[in-house]
mmCIF file of C-alpha atoms in Angstrom:
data_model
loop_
_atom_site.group_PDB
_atom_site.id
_atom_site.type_symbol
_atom_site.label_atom_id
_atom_site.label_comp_id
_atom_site.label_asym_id
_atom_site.label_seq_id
_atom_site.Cartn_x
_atom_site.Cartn_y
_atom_site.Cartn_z
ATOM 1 C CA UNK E 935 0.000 0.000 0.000
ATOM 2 C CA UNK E 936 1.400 3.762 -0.383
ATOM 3 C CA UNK E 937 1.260 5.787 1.712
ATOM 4 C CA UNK E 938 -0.509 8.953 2.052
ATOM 5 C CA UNK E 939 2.770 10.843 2.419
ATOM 6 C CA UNK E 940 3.561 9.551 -0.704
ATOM 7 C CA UNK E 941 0.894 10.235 -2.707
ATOM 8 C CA UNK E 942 0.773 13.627 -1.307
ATOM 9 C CA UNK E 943 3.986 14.028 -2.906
ATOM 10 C CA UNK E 944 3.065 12.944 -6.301
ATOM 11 C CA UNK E 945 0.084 14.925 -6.476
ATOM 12 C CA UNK E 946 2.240 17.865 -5.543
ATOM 13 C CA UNK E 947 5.189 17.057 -8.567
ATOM 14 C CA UNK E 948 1.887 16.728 -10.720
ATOM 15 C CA UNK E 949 0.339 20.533 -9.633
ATOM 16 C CA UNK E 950 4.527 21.910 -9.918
ATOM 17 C CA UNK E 951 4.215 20.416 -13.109
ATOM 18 C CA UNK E 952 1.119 21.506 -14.702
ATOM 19 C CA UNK E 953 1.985 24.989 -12.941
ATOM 20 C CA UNK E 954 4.932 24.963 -14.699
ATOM 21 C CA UNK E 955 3.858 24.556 -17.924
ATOM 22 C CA UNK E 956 1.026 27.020 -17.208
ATOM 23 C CA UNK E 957 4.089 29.435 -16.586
ATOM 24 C CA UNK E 958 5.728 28.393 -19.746
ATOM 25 C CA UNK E 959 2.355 29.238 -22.436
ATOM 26 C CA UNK E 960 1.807 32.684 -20.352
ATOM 27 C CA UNK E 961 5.164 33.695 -20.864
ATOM 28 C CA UNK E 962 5.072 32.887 -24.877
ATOM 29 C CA UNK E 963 1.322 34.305 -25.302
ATOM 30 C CA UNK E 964 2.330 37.850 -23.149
ATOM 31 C CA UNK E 965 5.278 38.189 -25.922
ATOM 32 C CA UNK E 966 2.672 36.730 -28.913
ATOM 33 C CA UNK E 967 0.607 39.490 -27.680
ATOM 34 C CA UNK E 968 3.536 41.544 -27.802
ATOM 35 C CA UNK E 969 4.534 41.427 -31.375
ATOM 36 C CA UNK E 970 0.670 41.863 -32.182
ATOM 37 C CA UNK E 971 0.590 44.870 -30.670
ATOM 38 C CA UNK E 972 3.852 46.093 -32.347
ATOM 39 C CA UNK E 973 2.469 44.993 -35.600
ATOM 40 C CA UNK E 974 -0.485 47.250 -35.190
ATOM 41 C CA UNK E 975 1.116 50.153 -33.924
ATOM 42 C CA UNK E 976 4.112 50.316 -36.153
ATOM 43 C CA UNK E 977 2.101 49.282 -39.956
ATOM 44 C CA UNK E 978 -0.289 51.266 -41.601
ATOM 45 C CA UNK E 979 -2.096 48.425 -43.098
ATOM 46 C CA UNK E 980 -1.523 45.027 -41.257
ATOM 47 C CA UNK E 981 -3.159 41.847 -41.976
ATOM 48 C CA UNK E 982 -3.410 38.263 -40.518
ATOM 49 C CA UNK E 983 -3.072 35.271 -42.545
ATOM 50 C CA UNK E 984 -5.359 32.460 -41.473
ATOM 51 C CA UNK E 985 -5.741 29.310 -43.392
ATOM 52 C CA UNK E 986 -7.966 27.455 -41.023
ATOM 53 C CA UNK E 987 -5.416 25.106 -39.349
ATOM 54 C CA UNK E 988 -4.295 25.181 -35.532
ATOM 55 C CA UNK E 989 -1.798 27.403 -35.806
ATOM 56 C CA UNK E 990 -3.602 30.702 -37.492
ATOM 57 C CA UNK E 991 -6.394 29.352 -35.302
ATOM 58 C CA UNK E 992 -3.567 29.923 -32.680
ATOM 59 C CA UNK E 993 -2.680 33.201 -34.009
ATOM 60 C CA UNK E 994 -6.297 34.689 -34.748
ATOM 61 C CA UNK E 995 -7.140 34.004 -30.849
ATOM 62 C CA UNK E 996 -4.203 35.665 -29.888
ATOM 63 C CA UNK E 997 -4.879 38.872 -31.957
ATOM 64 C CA UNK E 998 -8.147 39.059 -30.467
ATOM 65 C CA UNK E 999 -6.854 39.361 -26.889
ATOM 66 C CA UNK E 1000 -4.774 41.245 -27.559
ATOM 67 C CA UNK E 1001 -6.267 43.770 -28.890
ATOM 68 C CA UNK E 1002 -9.769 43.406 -27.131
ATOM 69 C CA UNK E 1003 -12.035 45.155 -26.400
ATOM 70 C CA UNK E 1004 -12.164 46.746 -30.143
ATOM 71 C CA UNK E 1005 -12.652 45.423 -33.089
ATOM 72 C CA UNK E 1006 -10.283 43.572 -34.814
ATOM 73 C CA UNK E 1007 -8.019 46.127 -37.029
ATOM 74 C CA UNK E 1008 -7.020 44.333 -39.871
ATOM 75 C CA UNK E 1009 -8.622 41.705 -41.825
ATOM 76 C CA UNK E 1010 -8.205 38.440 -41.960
ATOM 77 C CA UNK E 1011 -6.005 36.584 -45.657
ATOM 78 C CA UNK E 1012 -6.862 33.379 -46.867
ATOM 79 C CA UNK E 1013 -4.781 32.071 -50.307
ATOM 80 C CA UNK E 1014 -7.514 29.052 -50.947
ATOM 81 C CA UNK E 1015 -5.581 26.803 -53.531
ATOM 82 C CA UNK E 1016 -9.386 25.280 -54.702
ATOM 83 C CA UNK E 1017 -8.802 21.933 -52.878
ATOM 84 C CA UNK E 1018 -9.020 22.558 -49.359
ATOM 85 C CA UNK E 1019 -10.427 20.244 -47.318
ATOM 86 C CA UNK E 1020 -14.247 21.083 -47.011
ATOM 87 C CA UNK E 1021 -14.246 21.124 -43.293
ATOM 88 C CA UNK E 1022 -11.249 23.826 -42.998
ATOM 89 C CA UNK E 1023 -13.222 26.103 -44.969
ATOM 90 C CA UNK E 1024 -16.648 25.443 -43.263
ATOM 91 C CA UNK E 1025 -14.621 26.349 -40.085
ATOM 92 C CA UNK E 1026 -13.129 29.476 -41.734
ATOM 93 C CA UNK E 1027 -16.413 30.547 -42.646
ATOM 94 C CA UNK E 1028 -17.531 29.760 -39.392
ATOM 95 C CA UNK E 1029 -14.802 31.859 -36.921
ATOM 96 C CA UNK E 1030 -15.403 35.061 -39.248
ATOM 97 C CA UNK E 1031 -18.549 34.592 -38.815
ATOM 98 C CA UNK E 1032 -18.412 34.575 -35.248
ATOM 99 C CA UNK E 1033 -16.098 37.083 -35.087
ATOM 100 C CA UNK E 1034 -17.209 39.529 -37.205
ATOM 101 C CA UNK E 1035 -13.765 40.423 -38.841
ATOM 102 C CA UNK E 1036 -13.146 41.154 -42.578
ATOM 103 C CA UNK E 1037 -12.233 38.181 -44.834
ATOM 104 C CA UNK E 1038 -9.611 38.653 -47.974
ATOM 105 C CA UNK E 1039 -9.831 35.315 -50.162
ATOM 106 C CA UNK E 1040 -6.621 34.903 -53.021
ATOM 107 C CA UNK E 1041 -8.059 32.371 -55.236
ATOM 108 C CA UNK E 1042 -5.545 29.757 -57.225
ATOM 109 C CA UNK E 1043 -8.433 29.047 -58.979
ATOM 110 C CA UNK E 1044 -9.439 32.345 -60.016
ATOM 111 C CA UNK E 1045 -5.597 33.072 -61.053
ATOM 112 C CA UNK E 1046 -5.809 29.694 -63.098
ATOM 113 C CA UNK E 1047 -9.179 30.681 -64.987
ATOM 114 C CA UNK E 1048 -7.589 33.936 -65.700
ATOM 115 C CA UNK E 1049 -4.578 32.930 -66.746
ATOM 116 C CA UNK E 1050 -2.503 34.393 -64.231
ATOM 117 C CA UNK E 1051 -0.772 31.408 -63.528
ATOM 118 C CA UNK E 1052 -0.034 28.375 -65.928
ATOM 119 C CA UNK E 1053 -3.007 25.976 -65.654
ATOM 120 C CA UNK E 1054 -1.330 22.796 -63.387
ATOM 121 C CA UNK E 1055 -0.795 19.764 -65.922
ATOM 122 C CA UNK E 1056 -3.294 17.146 -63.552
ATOM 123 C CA UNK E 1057 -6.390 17.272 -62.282
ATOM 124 C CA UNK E 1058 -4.460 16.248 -58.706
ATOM 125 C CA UNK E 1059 -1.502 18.164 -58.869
ATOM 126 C CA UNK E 1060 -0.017 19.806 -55.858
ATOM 127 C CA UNK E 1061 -1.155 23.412 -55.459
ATOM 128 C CA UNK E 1062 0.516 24.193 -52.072
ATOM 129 C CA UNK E 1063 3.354 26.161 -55.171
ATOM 130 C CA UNK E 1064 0.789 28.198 -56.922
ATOM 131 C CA UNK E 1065 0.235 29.895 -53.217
ATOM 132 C CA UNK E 1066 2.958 31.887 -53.931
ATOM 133 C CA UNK E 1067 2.133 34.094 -56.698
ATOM 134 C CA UNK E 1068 -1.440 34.415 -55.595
ATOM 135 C CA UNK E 1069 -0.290 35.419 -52.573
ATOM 136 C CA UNK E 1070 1.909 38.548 -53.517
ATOM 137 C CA UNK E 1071 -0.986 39.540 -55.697
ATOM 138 C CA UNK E 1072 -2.563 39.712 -52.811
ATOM 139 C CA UNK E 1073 -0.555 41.432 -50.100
ATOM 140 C CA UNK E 1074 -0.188 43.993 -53.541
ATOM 141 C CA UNK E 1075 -3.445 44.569 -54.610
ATOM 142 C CA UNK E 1076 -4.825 45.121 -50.566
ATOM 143 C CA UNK E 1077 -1.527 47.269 -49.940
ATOM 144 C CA UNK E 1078 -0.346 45.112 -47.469
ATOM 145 C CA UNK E 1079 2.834 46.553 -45.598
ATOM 146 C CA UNK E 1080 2.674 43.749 -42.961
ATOM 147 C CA UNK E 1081 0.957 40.400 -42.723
ATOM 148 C CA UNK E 1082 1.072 38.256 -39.697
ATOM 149 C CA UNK E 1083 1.394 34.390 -39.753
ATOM 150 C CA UNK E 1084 1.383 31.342 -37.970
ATOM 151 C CA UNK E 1085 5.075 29.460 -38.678
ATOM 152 C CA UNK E 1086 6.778 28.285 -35.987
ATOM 153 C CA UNK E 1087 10.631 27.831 -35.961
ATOM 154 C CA UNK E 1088 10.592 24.355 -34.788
ATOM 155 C CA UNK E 1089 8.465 22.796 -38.106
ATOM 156 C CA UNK E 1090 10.909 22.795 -40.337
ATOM 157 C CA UNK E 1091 14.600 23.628 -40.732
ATOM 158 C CA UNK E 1092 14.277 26.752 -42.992
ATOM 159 C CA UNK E 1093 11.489 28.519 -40.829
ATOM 160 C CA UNK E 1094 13.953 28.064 -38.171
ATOM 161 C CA UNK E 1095 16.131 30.332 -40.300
ATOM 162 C CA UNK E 1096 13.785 33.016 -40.140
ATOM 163 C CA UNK E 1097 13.023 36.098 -37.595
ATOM 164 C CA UNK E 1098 9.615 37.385 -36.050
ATOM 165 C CA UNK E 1099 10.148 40.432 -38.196
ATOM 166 C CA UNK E 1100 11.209 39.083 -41.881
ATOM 167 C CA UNK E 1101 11.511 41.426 -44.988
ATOM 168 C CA UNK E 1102 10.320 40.774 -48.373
ATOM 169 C CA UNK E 1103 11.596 43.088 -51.060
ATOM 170 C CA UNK E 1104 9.759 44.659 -54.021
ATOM 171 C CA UNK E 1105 9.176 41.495 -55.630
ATOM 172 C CA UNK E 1106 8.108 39.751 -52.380
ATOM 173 C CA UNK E 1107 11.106 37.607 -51.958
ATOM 174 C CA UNK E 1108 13.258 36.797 -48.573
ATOM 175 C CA UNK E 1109 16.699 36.605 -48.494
ATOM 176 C CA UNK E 1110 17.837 34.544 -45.630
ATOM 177 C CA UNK E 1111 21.273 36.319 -45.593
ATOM 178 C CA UNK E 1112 19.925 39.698 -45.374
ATOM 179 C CA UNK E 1113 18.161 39.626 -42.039
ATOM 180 C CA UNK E 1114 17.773 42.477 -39.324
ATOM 181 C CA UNK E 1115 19.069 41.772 -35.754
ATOM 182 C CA UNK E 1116 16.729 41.279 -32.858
ATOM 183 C CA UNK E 1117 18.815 41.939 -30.381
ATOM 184 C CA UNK E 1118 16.607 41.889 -26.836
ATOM 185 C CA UNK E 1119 13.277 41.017 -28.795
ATOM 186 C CA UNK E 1120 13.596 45.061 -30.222
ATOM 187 C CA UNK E 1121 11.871 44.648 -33.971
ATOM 188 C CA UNK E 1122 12.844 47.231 -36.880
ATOM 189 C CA UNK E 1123 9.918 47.676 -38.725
ATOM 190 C CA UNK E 1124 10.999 50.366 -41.343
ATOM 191 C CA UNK E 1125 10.252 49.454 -44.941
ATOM 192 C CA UNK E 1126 11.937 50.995 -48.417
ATOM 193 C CA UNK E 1127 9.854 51.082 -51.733
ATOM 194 C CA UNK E 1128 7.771 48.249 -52.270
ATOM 195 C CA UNK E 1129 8.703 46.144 -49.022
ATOM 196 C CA UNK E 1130 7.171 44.656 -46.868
ATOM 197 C CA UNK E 1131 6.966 42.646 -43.564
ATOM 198 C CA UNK E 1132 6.182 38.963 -42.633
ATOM 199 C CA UNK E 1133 5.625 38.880 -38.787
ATOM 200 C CA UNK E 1134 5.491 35.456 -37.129
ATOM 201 C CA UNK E 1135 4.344 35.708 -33.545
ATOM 202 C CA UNK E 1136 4.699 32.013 -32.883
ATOM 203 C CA UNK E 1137 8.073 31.395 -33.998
ATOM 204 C CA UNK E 1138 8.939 30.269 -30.454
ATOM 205 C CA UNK E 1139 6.310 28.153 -30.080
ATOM 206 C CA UNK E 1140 6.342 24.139 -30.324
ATOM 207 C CA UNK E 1141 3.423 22.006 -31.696
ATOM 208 C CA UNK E 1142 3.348 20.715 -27.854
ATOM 209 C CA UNK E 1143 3.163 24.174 -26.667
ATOM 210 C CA UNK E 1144 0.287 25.032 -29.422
ATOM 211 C CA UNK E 1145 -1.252 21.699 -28.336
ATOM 212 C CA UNK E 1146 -1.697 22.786 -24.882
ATOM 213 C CA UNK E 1147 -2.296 26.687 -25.529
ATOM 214 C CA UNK E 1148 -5.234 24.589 -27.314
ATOM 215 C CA UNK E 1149 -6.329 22.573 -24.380
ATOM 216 C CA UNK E 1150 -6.042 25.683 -22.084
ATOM 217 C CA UNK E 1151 -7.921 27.872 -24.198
ATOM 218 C CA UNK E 1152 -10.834 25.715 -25.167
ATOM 219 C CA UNK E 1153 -9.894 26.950 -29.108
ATOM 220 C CA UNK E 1154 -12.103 25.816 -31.736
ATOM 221 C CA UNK E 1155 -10.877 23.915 -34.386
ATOM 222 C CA UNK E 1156 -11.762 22.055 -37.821
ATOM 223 C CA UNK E 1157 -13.011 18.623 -37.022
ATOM 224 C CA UNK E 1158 -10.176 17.022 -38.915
ATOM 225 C CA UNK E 1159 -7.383 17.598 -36.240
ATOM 226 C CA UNK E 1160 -9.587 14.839 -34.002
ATOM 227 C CA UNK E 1161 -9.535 11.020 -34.417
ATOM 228 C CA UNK E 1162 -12.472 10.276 -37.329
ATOM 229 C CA UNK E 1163 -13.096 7.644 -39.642
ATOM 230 C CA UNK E 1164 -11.773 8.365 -43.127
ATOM 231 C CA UNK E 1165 -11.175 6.450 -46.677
ATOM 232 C CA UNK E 1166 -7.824 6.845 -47.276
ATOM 233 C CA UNK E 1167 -5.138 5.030 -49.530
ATOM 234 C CA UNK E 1168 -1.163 4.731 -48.878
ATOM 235 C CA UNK E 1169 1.010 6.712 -51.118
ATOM 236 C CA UNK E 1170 5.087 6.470 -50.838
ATOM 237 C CA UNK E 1171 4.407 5.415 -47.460
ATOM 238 C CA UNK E 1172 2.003 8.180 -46.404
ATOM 239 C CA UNK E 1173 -1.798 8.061 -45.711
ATOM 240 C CA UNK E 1174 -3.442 10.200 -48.282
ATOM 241 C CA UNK E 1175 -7.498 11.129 -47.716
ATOM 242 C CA UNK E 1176 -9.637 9.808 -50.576
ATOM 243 C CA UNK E 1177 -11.283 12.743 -52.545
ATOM 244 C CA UNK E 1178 -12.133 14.116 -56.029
ATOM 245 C CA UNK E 1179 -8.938 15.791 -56.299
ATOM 246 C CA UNK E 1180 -6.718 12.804 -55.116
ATOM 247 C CA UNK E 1181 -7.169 9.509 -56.191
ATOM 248 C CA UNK E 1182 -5.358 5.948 -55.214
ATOM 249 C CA UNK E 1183 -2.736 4.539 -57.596
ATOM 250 C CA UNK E 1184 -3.770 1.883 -59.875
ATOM 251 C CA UNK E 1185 -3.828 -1.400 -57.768
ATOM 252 C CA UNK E 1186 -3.955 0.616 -54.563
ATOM 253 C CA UNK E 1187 -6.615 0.114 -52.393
ATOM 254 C CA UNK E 1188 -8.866 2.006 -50.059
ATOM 255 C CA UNK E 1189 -9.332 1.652 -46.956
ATOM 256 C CA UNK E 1190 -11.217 2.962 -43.547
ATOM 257 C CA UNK E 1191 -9.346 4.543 -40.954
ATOM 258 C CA UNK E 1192 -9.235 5.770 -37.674
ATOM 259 C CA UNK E 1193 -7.013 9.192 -38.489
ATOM 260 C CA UNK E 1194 -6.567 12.520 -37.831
ATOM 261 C CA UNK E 1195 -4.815 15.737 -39.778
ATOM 262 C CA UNK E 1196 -1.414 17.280 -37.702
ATOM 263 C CA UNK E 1197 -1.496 19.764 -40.223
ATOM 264 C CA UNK E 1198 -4.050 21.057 -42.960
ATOM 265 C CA UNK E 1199 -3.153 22.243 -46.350
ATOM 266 C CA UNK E 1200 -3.778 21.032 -49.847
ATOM 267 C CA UNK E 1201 -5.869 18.068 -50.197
ATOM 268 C CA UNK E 1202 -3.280 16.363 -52.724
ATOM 269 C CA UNK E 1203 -0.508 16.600 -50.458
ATOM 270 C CA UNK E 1204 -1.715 16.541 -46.965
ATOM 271 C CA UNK E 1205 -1.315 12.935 -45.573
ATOM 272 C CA UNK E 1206 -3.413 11.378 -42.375
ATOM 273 C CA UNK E 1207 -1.361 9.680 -39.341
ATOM 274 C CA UNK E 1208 -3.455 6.724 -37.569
ATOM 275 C CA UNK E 1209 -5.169 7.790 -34.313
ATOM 276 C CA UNK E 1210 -7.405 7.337 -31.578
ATOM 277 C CA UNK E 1211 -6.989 10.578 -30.214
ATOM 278 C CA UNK E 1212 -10.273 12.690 -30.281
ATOM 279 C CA UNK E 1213 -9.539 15.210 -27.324
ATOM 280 C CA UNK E 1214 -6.620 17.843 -27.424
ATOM 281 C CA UNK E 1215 -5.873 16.245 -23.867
ATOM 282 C CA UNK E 1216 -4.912 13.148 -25.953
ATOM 283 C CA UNK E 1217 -3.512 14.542 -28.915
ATOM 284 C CA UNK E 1218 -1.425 16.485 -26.805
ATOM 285 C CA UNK E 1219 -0.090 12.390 -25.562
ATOM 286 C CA UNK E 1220 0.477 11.418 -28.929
ATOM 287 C CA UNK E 1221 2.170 14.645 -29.820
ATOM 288 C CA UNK E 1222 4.645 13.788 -26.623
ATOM 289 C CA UNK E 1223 5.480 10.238 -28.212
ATOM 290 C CA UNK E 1224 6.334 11.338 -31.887
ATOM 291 C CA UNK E 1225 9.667 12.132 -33.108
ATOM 292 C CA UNK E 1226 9.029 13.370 -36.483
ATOM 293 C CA UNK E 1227 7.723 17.032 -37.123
ATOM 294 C CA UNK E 1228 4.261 17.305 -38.430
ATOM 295 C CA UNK E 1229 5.431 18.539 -41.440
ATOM 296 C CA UNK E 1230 7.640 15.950 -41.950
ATOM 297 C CA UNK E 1231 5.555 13.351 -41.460
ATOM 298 C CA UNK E 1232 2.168 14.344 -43.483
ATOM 299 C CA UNK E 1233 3.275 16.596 -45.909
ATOM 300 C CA UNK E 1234 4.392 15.454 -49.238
ATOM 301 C CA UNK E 1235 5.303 18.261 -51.374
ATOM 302 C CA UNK E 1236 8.020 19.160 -48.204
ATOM 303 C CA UNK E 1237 9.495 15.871 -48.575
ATOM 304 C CA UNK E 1238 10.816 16.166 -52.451
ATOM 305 C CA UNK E 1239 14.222 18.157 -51.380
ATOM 306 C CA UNK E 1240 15.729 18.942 -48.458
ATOM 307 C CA UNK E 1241 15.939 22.843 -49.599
ATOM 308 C CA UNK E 1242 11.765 22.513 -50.853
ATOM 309 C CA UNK E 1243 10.762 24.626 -48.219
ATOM 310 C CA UNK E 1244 13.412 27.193 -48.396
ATOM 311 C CA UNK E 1245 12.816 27.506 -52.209
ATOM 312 C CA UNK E 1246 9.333 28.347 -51.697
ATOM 313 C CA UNK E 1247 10.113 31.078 -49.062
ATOM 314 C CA UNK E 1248 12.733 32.443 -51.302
ATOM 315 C CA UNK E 1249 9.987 33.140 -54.334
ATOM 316 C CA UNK E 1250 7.976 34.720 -51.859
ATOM 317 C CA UNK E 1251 6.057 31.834 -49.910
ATOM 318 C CA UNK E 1252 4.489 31.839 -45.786
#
């Protein structure tokens, strides 16, 4: 049997520990809130991208308190790439809705019909590229001189390259040699001729720390991030959802699965990891178990080239 004095010290290592942590998200929210509040007071005509996953989810809550009680600012970007997952933009829909904020949509689509940008040779081709000149277009049509995101340092080993204030020049391109200093967290925000700013308030946060900013925060979030059944069919060794835009290979076949989305992106290369895990309270377990970074693990077009990520922030991309 244990005894009492013992379990009266467990419980107290569990309350250090969940005090702790407590400690830890306040600290990265109060400078989060920090940088918000720089962006607004330093740029005449911020903005906030938000593509419906955890992290702009993240971001968007963040922006709200700390700016509250007015109104939200700025509005809100969204570069939809035409095959979203349906549920990411029900719950976009859904949080503007709610929150009465202004919505700015970039359509690939639209830029395809146009002709804007070369019409992609399949029906199922990756789209997560043709973000990037849809997206200058619009940061330059909505005169944009900052636009806040949701990348975190510790996704991938190119954002981890990058500061909380990052220029783009005229043509909307980053040069990872050419960054500014931040000494003692102090941000320049001065811009020449056609610059402007990336901001990225959560560059110092985990997916474990956005995992239990989640739980703490009771955030809403697309349905997809939570354990649900799902046809899906295996592709170079990754679960990809069954949809119209992304079929199985010949001879592969589909199958039901318990799965759930670690990240959310383009339908055609945004892959499903097995799981039971239907709370953030338990996705926050498996999240403590995995070794491989979410975008490592489920997303496909970051897994051609070790540089693929970097390329796509040099031409301008998130």
């Amino acid at each position: 049997m244990i005894a009492a004095s013992e379990l009266t010290m467990k419980a107290q290592a569990l309350l250090n520990g969940s005090h702790s942590e407590s400690k830890h998200l306040r600290a990265l929210e109060s400078d989060a809130i920090h940088i918000i509040r720089e962006v607004v007071a330093e740029f005449d005509r911020p903005g906030l991208l938000f593509s419906g996953g955890k992290d702009s989810a993240v971001l968007l809550h963040l922006a709200v308190k700390a700016l509250r009680p007015s109104h939200l600012p700025f509005p809100v970007l969204h570069i939809d790439t035409g095959h979203n997952f349906p549920e990411v933009i029900a719950f976009r829909d859904r949080v503007v809705n709610r929150l009465g904020v202004d919505l700015v949509v970039g359509s690939v689509d639209d830029a395809i019909s146009s002709g804007r940008i070369p019409t992609p040779p399949r029906p199922d081709s990756p789209r997560n590229r043709m973000q990037t000149p849809v997206l200058l277009e619009t940061v330059r049509n909505g005169k944009f001189t900052a636009v806040m995101g949701g990348a975190r340092r510790d996704e991938e080993r190119s954002r981890a390259k990058e500061r909380v204030y990052s220029v783009r020049d005229e043509f909307g391109q980053w040069d990872p040699r050419n960054q500014r200093p931040e000494v003692w967290d102090l941000y320049n925000g001065s811009l020449g001729l056609g610059q402007h700013m990336r901001v990225f308030p959560l560059s110092n946060w985990t997916e474990l720390d956005i995992w239990r900013y989640i739980a703490e925060e009771n955030i809403d979030l697309p349905e997809i991030y939570y354990s649900h059944r799902r046809e899906v069919f295996e592709n170079d060794g990754m679960l990809m959802p069954l949809s119209p835009v992304m079929q199985p290979p010949s001879g592969e076949p589909v199958v039901v699965r318990n799965v759930r989305f670690r990240t959310v992106g383009d339908m055609t290369s945004t892959a499903a990891v097995p799981s039971e895990a239907a709370t953030p309270e338990a996705v926050i377990n498996e999240t403590l178990a995995t070794r491989i970074s979410e975008r490592g693990a489920t997303r496909a077009d970051d897994r051609t080239a070790e540089a693929a990520m970097e390329d796509r922030k040099r031409e301008g991309y998130f």
